[in-house]
XYZ file of N, CA and C in Angstrom:
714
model
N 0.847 -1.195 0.000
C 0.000 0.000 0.000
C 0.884 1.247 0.000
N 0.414 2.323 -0.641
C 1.438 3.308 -0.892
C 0.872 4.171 0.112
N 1.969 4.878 0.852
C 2.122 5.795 1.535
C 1.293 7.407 0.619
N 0.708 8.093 1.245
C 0.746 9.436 0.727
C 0.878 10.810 1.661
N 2.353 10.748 1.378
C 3.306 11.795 2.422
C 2.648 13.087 2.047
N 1.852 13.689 1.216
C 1.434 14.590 1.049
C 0.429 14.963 2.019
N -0.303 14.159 3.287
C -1.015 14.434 4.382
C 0.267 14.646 5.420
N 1.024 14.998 4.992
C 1.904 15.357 5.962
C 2.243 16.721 5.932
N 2.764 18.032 6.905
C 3.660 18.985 6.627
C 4.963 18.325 5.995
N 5.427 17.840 6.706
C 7.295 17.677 6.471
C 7.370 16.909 5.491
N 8.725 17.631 4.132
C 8.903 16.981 2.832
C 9.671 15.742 3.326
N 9.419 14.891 2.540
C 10.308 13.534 2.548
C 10.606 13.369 1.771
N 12.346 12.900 2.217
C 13.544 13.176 0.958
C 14.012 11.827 0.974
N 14.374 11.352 -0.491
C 14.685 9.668 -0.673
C 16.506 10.289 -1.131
N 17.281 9.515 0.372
C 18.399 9.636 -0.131
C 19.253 8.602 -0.817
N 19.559 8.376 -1.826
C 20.458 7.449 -2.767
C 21.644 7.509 -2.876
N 22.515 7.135 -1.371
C 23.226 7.288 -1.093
C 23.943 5.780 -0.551
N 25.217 5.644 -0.983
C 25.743 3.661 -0.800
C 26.736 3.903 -0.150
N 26.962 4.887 0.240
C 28.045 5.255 1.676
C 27.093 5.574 3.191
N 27.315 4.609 3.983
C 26.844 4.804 5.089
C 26.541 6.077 5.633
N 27.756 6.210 5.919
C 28.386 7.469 6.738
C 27.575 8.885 6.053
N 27.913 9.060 5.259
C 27.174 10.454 4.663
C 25.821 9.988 4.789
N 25.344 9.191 4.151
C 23.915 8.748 4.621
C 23.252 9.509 5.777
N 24.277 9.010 6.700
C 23.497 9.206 8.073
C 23.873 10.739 8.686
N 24.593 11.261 8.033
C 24.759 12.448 8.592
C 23.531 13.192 7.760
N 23.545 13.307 6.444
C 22.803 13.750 5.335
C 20.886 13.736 6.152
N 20.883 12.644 6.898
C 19.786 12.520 7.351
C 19.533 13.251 8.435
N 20.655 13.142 9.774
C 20.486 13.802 10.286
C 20.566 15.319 10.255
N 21.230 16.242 9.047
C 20.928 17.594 8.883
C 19.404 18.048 8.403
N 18.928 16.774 8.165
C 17.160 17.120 7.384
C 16.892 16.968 8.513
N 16.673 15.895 9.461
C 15.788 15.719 10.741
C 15.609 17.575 11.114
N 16.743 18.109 11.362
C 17.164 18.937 11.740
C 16.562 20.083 11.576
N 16.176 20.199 10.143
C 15.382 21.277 9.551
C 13.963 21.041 8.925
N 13.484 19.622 10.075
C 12.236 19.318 10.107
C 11.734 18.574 8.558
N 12.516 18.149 7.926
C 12.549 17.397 6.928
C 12.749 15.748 7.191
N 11.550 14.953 6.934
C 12.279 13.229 6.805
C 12.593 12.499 6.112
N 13.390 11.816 6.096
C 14.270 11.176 5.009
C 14.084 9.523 5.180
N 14.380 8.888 3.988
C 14.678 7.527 3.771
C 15.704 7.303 2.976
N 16.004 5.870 3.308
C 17.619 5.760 2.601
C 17.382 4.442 1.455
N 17.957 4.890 0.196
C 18.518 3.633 -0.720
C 19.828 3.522 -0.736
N 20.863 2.228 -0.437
C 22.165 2.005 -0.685
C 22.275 1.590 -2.281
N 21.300 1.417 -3.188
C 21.262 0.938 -4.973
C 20.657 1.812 -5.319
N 20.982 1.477 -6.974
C 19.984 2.225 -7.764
C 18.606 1.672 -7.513
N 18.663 0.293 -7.593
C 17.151 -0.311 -7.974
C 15.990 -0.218 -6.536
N 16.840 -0.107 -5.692
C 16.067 -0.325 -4.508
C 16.300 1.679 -4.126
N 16.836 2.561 -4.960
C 15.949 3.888 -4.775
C 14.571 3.932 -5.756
N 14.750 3.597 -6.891
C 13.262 3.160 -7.928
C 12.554 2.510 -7.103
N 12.754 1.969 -6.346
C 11.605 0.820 -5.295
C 10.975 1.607 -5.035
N 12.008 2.631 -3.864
C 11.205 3.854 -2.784
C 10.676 4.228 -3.292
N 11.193 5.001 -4.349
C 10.466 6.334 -5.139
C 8.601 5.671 -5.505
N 8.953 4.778 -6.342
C 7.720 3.975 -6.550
C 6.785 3.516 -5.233
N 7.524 3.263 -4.482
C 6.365 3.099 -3.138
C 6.164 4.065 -2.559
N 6.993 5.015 -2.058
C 6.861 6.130 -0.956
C 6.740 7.528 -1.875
N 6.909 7.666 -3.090
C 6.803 9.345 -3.765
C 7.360 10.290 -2.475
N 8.451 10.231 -2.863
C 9.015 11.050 -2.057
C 8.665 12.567 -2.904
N 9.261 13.864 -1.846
C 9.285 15.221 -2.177
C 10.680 15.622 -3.244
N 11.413 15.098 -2.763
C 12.851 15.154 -3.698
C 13.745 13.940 -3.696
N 14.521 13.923 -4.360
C 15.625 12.760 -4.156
C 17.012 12.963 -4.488
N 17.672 12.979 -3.185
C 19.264 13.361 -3.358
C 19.962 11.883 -3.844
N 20.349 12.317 -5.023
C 20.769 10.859 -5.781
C 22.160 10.790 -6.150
N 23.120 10.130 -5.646
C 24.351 9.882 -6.057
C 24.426 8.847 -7.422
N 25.926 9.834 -8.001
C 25.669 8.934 -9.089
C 26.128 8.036 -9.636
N 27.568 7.626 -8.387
C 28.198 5.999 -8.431
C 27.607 5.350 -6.960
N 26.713 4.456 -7.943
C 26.227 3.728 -7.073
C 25.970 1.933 -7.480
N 26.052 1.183 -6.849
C 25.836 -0.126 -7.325
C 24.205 -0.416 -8.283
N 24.136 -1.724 -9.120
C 23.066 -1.960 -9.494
C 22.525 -1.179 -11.055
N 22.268 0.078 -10.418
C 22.057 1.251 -11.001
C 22.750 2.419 -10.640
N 23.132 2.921 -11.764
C 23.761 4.002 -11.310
C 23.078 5.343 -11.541
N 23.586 7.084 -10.995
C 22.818 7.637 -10.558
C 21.912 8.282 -12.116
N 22.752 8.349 -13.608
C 22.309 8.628 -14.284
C 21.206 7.400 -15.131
N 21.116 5.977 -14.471
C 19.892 5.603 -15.231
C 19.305 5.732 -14.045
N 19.387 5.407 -12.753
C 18.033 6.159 -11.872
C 17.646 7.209 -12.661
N 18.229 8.568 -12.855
C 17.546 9.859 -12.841
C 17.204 9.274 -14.367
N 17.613 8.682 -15.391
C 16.349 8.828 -16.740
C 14.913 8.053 -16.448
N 14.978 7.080 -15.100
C 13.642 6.353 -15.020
C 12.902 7.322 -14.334
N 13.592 8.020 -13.389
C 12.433 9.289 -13.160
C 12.248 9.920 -13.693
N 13.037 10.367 -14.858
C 12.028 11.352 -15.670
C 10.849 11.058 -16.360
N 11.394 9.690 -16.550
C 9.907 9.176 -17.665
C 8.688 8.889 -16.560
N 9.135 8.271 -15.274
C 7.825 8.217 -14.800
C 6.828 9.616 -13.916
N 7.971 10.705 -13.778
C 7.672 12.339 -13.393
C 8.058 12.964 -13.381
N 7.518 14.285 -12.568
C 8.798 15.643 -12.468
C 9.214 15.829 -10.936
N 9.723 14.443 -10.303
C 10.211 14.916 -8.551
C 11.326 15.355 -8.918
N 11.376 16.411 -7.925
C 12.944 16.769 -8.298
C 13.714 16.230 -8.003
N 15.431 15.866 -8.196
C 16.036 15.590 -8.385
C 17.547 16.595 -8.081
N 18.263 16.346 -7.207
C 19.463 17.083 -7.029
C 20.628 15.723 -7.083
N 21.568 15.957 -7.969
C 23.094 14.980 -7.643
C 23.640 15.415 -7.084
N 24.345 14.124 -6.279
C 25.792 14.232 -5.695
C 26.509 13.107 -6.341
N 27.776 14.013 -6.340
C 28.771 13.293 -7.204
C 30.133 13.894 -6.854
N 31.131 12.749 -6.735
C 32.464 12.745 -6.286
C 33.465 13.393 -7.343
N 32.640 13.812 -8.704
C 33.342 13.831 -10.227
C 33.256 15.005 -10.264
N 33.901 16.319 -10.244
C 33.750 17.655 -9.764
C 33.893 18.243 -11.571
N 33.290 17.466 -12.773
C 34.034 18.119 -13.922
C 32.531 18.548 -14.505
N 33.077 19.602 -15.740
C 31.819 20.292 -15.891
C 31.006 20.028 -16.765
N 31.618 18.416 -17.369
C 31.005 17.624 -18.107
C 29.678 16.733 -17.433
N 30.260 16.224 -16.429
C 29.156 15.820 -15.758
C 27.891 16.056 -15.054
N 28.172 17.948 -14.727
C 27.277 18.477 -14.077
C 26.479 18.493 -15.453
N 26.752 19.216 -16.444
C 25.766 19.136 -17.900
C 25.301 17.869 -18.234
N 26.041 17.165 -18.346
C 24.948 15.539 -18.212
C 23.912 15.869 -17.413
N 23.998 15.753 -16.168
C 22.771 15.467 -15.135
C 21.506 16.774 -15.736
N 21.773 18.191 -15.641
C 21.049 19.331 -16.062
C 20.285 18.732 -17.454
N 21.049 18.445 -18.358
C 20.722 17.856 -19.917
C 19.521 16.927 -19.583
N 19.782 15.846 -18.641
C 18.819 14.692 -18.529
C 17.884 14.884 -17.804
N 18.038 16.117 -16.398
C 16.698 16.589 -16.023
C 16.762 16.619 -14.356
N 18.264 16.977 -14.043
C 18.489 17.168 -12.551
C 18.065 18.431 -11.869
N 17.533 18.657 -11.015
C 17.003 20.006 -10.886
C 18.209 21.001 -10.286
N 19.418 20.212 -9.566
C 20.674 20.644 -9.073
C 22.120 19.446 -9.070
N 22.939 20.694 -8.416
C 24.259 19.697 -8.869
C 25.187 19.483 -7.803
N 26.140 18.683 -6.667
C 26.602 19.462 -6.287
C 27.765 18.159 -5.813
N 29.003 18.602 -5.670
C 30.325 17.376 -5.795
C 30.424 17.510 -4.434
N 31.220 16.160 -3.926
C 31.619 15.901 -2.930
C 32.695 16.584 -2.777
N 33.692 16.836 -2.275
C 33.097 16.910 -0.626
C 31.978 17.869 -0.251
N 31.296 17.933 0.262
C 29.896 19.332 0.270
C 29.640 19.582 1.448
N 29.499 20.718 1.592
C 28.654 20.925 3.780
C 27.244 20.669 3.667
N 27.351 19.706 4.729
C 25.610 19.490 4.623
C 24.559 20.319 5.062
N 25.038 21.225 5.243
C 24.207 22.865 5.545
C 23.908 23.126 4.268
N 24.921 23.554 3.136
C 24.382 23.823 2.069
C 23.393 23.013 0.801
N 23.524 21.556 1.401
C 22.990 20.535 1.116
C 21.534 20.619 1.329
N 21.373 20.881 2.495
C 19.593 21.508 3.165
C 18.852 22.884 2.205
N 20.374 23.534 2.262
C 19.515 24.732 1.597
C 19.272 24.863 0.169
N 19.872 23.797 -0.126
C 19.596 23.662 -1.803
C 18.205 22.787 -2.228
N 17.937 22.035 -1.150
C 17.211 21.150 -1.429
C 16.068 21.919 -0.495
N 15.502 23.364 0.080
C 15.410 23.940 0.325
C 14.668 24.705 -1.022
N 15.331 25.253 -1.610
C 15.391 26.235 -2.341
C 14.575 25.575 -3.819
N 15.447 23.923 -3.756
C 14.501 23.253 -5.292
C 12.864 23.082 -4.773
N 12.634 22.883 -3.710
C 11.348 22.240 -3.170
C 10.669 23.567 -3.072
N 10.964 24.898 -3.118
C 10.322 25.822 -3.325
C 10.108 25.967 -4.668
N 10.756 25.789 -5.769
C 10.941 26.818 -7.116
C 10.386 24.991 -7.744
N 10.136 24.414 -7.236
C 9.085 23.255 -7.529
C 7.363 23.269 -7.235
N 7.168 23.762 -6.531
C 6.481 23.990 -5.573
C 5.169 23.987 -7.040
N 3.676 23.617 -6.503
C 2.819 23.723 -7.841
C 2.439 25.368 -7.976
N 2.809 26.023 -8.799
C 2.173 27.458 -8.795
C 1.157 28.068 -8.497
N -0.104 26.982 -9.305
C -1.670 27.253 -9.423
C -2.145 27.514 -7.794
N -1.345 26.323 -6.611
C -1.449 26.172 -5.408
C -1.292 28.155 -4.362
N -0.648 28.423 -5.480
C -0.062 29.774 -4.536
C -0.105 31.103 -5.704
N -0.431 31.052 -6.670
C -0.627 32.525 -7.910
C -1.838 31.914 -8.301
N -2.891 32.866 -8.093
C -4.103 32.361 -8.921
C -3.814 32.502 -10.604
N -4.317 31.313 -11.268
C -3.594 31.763 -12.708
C -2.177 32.006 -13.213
N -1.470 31.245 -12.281
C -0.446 31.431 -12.668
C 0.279 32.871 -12.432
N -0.352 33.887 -12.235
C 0.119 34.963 -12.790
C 0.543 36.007 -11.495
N 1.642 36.492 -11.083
C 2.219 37.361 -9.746
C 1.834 38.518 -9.946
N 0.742 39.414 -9.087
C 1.076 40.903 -9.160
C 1.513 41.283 -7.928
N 2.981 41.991 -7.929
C 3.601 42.566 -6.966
C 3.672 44.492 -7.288
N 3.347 45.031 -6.741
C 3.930 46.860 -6.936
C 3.394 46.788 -8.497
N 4.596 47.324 -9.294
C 4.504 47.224 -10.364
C 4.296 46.178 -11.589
N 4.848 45.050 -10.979
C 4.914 44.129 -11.614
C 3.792 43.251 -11.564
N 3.653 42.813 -13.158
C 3.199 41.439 -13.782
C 3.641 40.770 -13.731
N 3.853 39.400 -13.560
C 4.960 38.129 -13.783
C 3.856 36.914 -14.461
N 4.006 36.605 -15.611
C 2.797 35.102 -15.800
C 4.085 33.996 -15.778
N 3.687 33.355 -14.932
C 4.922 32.089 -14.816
C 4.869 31.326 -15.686
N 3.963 31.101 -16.690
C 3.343 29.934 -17.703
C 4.494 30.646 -18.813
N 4.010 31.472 -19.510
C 5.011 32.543 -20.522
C 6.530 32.876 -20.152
N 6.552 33.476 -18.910
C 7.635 34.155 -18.490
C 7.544 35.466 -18.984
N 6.183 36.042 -19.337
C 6.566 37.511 -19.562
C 6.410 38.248 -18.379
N 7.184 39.361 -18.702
C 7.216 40.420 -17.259
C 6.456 41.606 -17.926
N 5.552 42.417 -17.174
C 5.100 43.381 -17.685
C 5.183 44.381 -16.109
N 5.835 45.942 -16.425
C 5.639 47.154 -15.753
C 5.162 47.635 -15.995
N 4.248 48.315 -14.618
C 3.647 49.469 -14.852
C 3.863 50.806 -14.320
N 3.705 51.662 -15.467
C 4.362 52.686 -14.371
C 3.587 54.051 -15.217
N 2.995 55.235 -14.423
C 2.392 55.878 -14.509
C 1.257 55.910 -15.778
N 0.534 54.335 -15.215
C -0.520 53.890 -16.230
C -0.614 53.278 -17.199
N 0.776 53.708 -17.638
C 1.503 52.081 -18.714
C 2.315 51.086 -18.213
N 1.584 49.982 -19.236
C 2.687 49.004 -19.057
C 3.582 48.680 -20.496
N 4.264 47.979 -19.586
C 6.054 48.216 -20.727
C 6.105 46.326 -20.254
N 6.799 45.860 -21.948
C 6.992 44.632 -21.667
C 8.761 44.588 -21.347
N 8.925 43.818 -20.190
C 10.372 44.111 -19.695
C 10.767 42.406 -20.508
N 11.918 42.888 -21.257
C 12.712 42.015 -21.427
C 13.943 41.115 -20.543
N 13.735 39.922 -20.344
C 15.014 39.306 -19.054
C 15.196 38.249 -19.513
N 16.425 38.115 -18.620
C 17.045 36.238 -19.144
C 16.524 35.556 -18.305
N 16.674 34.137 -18.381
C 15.810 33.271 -17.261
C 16.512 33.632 -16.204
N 17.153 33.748 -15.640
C 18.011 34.033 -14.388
C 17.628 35.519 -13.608
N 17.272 36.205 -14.543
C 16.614 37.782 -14.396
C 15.319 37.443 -13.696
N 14.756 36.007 -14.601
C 13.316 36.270 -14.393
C 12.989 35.071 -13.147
N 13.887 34.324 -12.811
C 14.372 33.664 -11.805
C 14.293 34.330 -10.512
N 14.938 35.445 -10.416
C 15.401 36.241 -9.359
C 14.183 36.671 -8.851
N 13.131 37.360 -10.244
C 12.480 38.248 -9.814
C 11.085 37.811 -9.209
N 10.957 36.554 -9.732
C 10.094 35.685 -9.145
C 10.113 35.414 -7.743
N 11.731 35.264 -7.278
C 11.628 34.334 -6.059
C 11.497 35.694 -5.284
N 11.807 36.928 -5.720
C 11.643 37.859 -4.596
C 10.242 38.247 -4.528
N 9.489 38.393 -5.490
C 8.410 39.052 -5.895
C 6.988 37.612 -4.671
N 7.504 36.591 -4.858
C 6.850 35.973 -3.906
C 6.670 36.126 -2.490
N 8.108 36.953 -1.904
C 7.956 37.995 -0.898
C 8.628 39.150 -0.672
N 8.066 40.087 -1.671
C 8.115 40.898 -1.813
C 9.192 42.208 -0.843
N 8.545 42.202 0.587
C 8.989 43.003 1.003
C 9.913 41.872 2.388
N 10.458 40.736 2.125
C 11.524 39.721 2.594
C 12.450 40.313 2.136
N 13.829 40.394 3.064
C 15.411 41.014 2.511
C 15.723 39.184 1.932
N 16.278 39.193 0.733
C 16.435 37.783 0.543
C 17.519 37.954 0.781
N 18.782 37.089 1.235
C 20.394 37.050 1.434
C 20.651 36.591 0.095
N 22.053 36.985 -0.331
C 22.530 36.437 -0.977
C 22.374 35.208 -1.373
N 22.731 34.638 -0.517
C 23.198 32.851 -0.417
C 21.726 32.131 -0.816
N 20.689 32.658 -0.312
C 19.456 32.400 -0.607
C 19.101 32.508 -2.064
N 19.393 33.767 -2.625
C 19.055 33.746 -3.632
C 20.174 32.870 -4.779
N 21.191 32.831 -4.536
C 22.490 32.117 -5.370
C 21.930 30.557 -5.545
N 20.794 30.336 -4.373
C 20.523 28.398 -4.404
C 19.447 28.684 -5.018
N 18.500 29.413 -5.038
C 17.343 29.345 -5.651
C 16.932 29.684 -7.273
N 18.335 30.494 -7.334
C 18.023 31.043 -8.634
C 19.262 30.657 -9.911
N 20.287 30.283 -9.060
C 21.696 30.163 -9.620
C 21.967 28.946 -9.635
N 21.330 27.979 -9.466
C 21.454 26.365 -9.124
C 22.573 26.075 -10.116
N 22.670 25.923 -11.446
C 23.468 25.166 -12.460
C 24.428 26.206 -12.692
N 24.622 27.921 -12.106
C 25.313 29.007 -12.583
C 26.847 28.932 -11.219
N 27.489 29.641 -11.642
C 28.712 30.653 -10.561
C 28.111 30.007 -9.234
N 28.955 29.533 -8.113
C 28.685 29.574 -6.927
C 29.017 31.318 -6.113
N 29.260 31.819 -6.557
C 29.821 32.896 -6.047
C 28.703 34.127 -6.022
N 28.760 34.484 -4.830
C 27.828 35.940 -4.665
C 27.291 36.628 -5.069
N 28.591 37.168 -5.924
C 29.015 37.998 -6.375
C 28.537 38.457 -7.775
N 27.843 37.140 -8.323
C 27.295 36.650 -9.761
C 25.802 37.001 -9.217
N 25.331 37.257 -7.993
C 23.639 37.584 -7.779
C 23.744 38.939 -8.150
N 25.443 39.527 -7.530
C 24.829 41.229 -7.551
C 24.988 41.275 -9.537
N 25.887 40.828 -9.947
C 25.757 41.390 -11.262
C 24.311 41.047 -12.180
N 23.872 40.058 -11.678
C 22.383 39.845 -12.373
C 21.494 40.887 -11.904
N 21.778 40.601 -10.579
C 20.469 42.195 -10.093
C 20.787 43.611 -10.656
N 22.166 43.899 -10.619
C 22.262 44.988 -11.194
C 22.208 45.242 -12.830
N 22.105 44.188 -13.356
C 21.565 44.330 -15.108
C 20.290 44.415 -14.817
N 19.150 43.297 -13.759
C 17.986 43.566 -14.241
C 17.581 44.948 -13.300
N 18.105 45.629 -12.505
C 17.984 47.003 -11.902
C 17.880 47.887 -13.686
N 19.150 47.704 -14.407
C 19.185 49.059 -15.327
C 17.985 48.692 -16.248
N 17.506 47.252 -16.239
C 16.368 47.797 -17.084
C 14.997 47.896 -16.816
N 14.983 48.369 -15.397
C 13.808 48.546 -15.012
C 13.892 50.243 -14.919
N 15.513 50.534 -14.879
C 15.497 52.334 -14.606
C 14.929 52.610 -16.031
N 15.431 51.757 -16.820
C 14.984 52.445 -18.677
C 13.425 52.288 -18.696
N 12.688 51.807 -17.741
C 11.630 51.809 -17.827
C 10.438 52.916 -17.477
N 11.632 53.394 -16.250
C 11.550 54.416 -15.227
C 11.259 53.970 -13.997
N 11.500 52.528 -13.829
C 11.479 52.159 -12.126
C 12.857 52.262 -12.008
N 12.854 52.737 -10.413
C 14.381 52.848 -9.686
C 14.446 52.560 -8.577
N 15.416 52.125 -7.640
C 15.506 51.642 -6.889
C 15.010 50.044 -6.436
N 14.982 49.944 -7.432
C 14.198 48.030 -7.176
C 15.069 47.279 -8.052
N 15.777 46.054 -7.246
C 15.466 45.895 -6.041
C 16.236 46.823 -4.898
N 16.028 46.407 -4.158
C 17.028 47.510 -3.337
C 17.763 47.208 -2.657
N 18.971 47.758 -2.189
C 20.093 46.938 -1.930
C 19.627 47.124 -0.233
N 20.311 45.734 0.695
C 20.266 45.498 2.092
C 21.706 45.352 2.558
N 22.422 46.144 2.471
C 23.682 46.542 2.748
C 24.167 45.024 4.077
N 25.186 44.611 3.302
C 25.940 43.473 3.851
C 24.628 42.637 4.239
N 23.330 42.339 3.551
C 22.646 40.920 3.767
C 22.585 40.568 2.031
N 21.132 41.811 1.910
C 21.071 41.035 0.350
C 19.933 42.065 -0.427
N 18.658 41.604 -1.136
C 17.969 42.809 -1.320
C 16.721 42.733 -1.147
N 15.934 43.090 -1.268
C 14.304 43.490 -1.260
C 14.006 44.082 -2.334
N 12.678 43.796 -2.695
C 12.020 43.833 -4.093
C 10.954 45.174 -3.774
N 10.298 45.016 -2.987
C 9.396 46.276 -2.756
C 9.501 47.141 -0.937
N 9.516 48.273 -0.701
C 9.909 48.494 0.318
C 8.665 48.508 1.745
């Protein structure tokens, strides 16, 4: 009989993991942040779980006995869209594009802190999350902004017109995850997992995206958005 973890608050995460040890730490940083976990040491016996328990995500390594982590992740794609984050001991940038190519929702090599491990898997289980459940129609109105998540168009308004704003997915990435709370200072680091998953680990790569999609909201005639939170991160509306 199948479980349906969805009468539950807390996500449950199927870890596919054939090293003990990380296993059990990996588990205990979810306990931690009110997340529960189950463990596969194979490929075939994580397809088991997944198939019995539908987990919320699945942290899937990708040398693993039986099966390994890239035909696990092609049988989940065909049978859904759970997300999916790797771990992998192979730090090259061939492999991270494999996994992205075939349909990983994140990437991330060993050795890893399992803090940042939480917050990534954190961050996918949000930007997974069903839309319809939380935007009626799909569609965000924050301040000025339009956002239809279905399209990805952005539309401003500003003294009665609207202007269609042009962005890259990463622009429109950003502006989403802030625009969902609006007047939240997001940190850096927050936004780098949520929006930057397959991009730069580095900071430093949030401010230069914010500050391209800042200049073209000034050409629009919005200014000051987002706005900077001096040594945290920024806010979208004040």
């Amino acid at each position: 009989m199948k479980r349906d973890i969805r009468t539950h608050q807390m996500p449950l995460i199927l870890i596919a993991e054939d090293e003990g040890e990380i296993a059990d730490i990996l588990g205990a940083y979810l306990a931690r942040s009110g997340m529960r976990s189950v463990r596969a040491s194979d490929g075939e016996a994580a397809l088991a779980s997944h198939h019995q328990l539908r987990p919320d995500l699945v942290l899937l390594d990708v040398q693993m006995p039986k099966k390994d982590g890239w035909q696990v992740l092609s049988e989940l794609r065909r049978r859904g869209n759970t997300p999916v984050i790797m771990l992998t001991a192979l730090d090259q940038d061939l492999d991270k594009l494999t996994g992205l190519r075939v349909g990983a929702d994140d990437y991330v090599a060993k050795p890893f802190n399992p803090a940042e491990i939480v917050a990534r898997i954190q961050a996918v289980l949000r930007r997974s999350a069903p839309s319809g459940a939380e935007v009626p129609n799909g569609v965000i109105r924050q301040g000025p902004f339009e956002i239809d998540l279905r399209s990805h168009d952005v539309t401003v308004h500003v003294e009665g017109q609207g202007y269609a704003l042009t962005v890259t997915l990463t622009e429109f990435r950003l502006l989403v995850h802030m625009a969902r709370a609006p007047r939240q200072v997001h940190a850096r680091t927050d936004l780098l997992h949520a929006c930057l998953p397959e991009g730069d680990t580095q900071e430093r790569t949030v401010d230069s995206h914010v500050s391209k999609l800042r200049r073209k909201l000034e050409d629009v005639g919005v200014r000051g958005i987002p706005a900077t939170i001096r040594g945290v991160g920024y806010r979208l509306l004040g």
